[in-house]
PDB file of C-alpha atoms in Angstrom:
ATOM      1  CA  MET A   1     133.828 143.714 136.460  1.00 55.00           C
ATOM      2  CA  THR A   2     137.538 143.002 135.392  1.00 58.00           C
ATOM      3  CA  ASP A   3     138.887 142.598 132.004  1.00 57.00           C
ATOM      4  CA  HIS A   4     139.083 139.123 132.638  1.00 56.00           C
ATOM      5  CA  ASP A   5     135.390 138.698 133.365  1.00 56.00           C
ATOM      6  CA  LEU A   6     134.713 140.293 130.009  1.00 54.00           C
ATOM      7  CA  LEU A   7     136.716 137.900 128.061  1.00 59.00           C
ATOM      8  CA  ARG A   8     134.715 134.937 129.458  1.00 64.00           C
ATOM      9  CA  THR A   9     131.530 136.320 128.534  1.00 62.00           C
ATOM     10  CA  PRO A  10     130.139 135.025 125.171  1.00 62.00           C
ATOM     11  CA  PRO A  11     129.383 137.780 122.503  1.00 61.00           C
ATOM     12  CA  PRO A  12     125.765 138.418 122.320  1.00 62.00           C
ATOM     13  CA  THR A  13     123.990 136.728 119.126  1.00 61.00           C
ATOM     14  CA  THR A  14     122.094 138.975 116.957  1.00 66.00           C
ATOM     15  CA  GLY A  15     121.360 136.595 114.070  1.00 59.00           C
ATOM     16  CA  PRO A  16     118.881 133.687 113.947  1.00 63.00           C
ATOM     17  CA  PRO A  17     119.801 130.478 115.467  1.00 64.00           C
ATOM     18  CA  THR A  18     122.008 128.312 113.368  1.00 66.00           C
ATOM     19  CA  SER A  19     121.151 124.973 112.208  1.00 72.00           C
ATOM     20  CA  ASP A  20     123.420 122.508 111.080  1.00 83.00           C
ATOM     21  CA  LEU A  21     123.330 120.629 107.676  1.00 84.00           C
ATOM     22  CA  ALA A  22     121.485 117.493 109.072  1.00 83.00           C
ATOM     23  CA  GLU A  23     118.685 119.560 110.436  1.00 84.00           C
ATOM     24  CA  ILE A  24     118.220 121.490 107.237  1.00 82.00           C
ATOM     25  CA  LEU A  25     118.250 118.289 105.026  1.00 81.00           C
ATOM     26  CA  GLU A  26     115.829 116.806 107.490  1.00 82.00           C
ATOM     27  CA  ARG A  27     113.417 119.802 107.122  1.00 80.00           C
ATOM     28  CA  VAL A  28     113.742 119.755 103.308  1.00 78.00           C
ATOM     29  CA  LEU A  29     113.205 116.067 102.920  1.00 79.00           C
ATOM     30  CA  ASP A  30     110.275 116.111 105.414  1.00 80.00           C
ATOM     31  CA  LYS A  31     108.410 119.158 103.819  1.00 78.00           C
ATOM     32  CA  GLY A  32     109.821 118.968 100.189  1.00 78.00           C
ATOM     33  CA  ILE A  33     111.114 121.932  98.097  1.00 79.00           C
ATOM     34  CA  VAL A  34     110.246 122.714  94.625  1.00 76.00           C
ATOM     35  CA  ILE A  35     112.782 124.687  92.361  1.00 79.00           C
ATOM     36  CA  ALA A  36     111.184 125.875  89.122  1.00 81.00           C
ATOM     37  CA  GLY A  37     112.609 127.710  86.111  1.00 85.00           C
ATOM     38  CA  ASP A  38     112.120 128.233  82.332  1.00 86.00           C
ATOM     39  CA  ILE A  39     114.722 128.891  79.648  1.00 87.00           C
ATOM     40  CA  LYS A  40     113.532 130.308  76.549  1.00 89.00           C
ATOM     41  CA  ILE A  41     115.523 131.217  73.469  1.00 89.00           C
ATOM     42  CA  ASP A  42     114.013 133.387  70.952  1.00 88.00           C
ATOM     43  CA  LEU A  43     115.249 134.708  67.536  1.00 88.00           C
ATOM     44  CA  LEU A  44     113.552 137.769  65.901  1.00 88.00           C
ATOM     45  CA  ASP A  45     110.384 137.073  67.941  1.00 85.00           C
ATOM     46  CA  ILE A  46     110.331 133.207  66.840  1.00 87.00           C
ATOM     47  CA  GLU A  47     110.528 130.939  69.717  1.00 86.00           C
ATOM     48  CA  LEU A  48     113.468 128.508  68.991  1.00 89.00           C
ATOM     49  CA  LEU A  49     113.754 126.506  72.059  1.00 90.00           C
ATOM     50  CA  THR A  50     112.003 126.340  75.485  1.00 89.00           C
ATOM     51  CA  ILE A  51     113.113 124.134  78.418  1.00 90.00           C
ATOM     52  CA  ARG A  52     111.218 123.959  81.477  1.00 88.00           C
ATOM     53  CA  LEU A  53     113.014 122.730  84.722  1.00 86.00           C
ATOM     54  CA  ARG A  54     111.133 121.213  87.626  1.00 83.00           C
ATOM     55  CA  LEU A  55     113.050 119.915  90.532  1.00 82.00           C
ATOM     56  CA  PHE A  56     111.057 118.383  93.438  1.00 80.00           C
ATOM     57  CA  VAL A  57     113.365 117.502  96.377  1.00 82.00           C
ATOM     58  CA  ALA A  58     111.695 115.381  99.039  1.00 82.00           C
ATOM     59  CA  SER A  59     111.752 111.984 100.791  1.00 82.00           C
ATOM     60  CA  VAL A  60     110.031 109.391  99.200  1.00 79.00           C
ATOM     61  CA  ASP A  61     107.148 109.295 101.812  1.00 83.00           C
ATOM     62  CA  THR A  62     106.551 113.111 101.018  1.00 81.00           C
ATOM     63  CA  ALA A  63     106.725 112.517  97.398  1.00 80.00           C
ATOM     64  CA  ARG A  64     104.018 109.892  97.485  1.00 82.00           C
ATOM     65  CA  LYS A  65     101.862 112.210  99.768  1.00 82.00           C
ATOM     66  CA  ALA A  66     102.127 114.649  97.005  1.00 78.00           C
ATOM     67  CA  GLY A  67     101.030 112.122  94.473  1.00 82.00           C
ATOM     68  CA  ILE A  68     104.506 111.624  92.845  1.00 79.00           C
ATOM     69  CA  ASP A  69     105.472 107.718  92.148  1.00 78.00           C
ATOM     70  CA  TRP A  70     106.783 107.737  88.692  1.00 77.00           C
ATOM     71  CA  TRP A  71     109.759 105.673  89.919  1.00 75.00           C
ATOM     72  CA  GLU A  72     107.693 102.854  90.677  1.00 79.00           C
ATOM     73  CA  THR A  73     106.066 102.608  87.073  1.00 77.00           C
ATOM     74  CA  ASP A  74     109.189 103.330  85.184  1.00 78.00           C
ATOM     75  CA  PRO A  75     110.508 100.143  83.814  1.00 77.00           C
ATOM     76  CA  ALA A  76     114.169 101.552  83.911  1.00 79.00           C
ATOM     77  CA  LEU A  77     113.923 102.160  87.436  1.00 73.00           C
ATOM     78  CA  SER A  78     111.640  99.588  88.860  1.00 76.00           C
ATOM     79  CA  SER A  79     112.197  95.864  88.458  1.00 81.00           C
ATOM     80  CA  ARG A  80     108.666  95.318  89.143  1.00 81.00           C
ATOM     81  CA  ALA A  81     107.550  97.654  86.425  1.00 76.00           C
ATOM     82  CA  ARG A  82     110.052  95.916  83.935  1.00 80.00           C
ATOM     83  CA  ARG A  83     108.514  92.362  84.793  1.00 84.00           C
ATOM     84  CA  ASP A  84     104.990  94.048  84.039  1.00 84.00           C
ATOM     85  CA  ALA A  85     106.046  95.670  81.041  1.00 83.00           C
ATOM     86  CA  LEU A  86     107.748  92.496  79.648  1.00 86.00           C
ATOM     87  CA  ALA A  87     104.651  90.385  80.870  1.00 88.00           C
ATOM     88  CA  GLU A  88     102.349  92.747  78.940  1.00 89.00           C
ATOM     89  CA  GLU A  89     104.472  92.583  75.972  1.00 91.00           C
ATOM     90  CA  ASN A  90     104.792  88.649  75.981  1.00 92.00           C
ATOM     91  CA  ALA A  91     100.766  88.484  76.344  1.00 93.00           C
ATOM     92  CA  LEU A  92     100.319  90.733  73.242  1.00 93.00           C
ATOM     93  CA  LEU A  93     102.770  88.843  71.256  1.00 93.00           C
ATOM     94  CA  ARG A  94     101.098  85.641  72.211  1.00 93.00           C
ATOM     95  CA  GLU A  95      97.712  86.937  71.149  1.00 91.00           C
ATOM     96  CA  ARG A  96      99.259  88.130  67.822  1.00 91.00           C
ATOM     97  CA  LEU A  97     100.836  84.820  67.205  1.00 90.00           C
ATOM     98  CA  GLU A  98      97.509  82.956  67.789  1.00 90.00           C
ATOM     99  CA  ALA A  99      95.690  85.271  65.491  1.00 88.00           C
ATOM    100  CA  VAL A 100      98.570  84.551  62.762  1.00 88.00           C
ATOM    101  CA  GLU A 101      98.258  80.892  63.395  1.00 87.00           C
ATOM    102  CA  SER A 102      94.419  80.907  63.378  1.00 88.00           C
ATOM    103  CA  GLY A 103      94.590  82.884  59.872  1.00 83.00           C
ATOM    104  CA  GLU A 104      92.749  85.731  61.364  1.00 77.00           C
ATOM    105  CA  LEU A 105      95.799  87.939  60.784  1.00 69.00           C
ATOM    106  CA  THR A 106      98.748  87.683  58.314  1.00 67.00           C
ATOM    107  CA  ALA A 107     102.306  87.945  59.619  1.00 57.00           C
ATOM    108  CA  ALA A 108     102.702  91.219  57.583  1.00 61.00           C
ATOM    109  CA  THR A 109     100.050  93.064  59.348  1.00 57.00           C
ATOM    110  CA  PRO A 110     101.392  95.573  62.093  1.00 60.00           C
ATOM    111  CA  ALA A 111     100.163  94.766  65.492  1.00 55.00           C
ATOM    112  CA  GLY A 112      96.854  96.530  66.360  1.00 56.00           C
ATOM    113  CA  GLY A 113      96.109  96.926  62.500  1.00 54.00           C
ATOM    114  CA  ASP A 114      93.024  95.595  60.881  1.00 55.00           C
ATOM    115  CA  GLY A 115      94.885  94.496  57.681  1.00 51.00           C
ATOM    116  CA  ALA A 116      93.122  97.273  55.499  1.00 48.00           C
TER     117      ALA A 116
END
């Protein structure tokens, strides 16, 4: 074997096979990953502040399989949830208006109150 042949031979690999960013991202989104941590601030054994951080990174399908779907019911994130919240509020206001008009409830009584 000549020096020229040695230069063409690829160096032996000793580490794990490399993955590109797309493969890693696909694996994380498919399986999901949870990052959790707590920050706690105490002064003289008195707890002043506790912050709990939980981060779940996954695809929408993986999150649904895990039972996480809060974005579908949050009015700030879902137009359907916003419409549902407005429809519910509208129905409650109509019921209260009917009660006021029929004399069952005074206009000054808070919603859900019994007037006592």
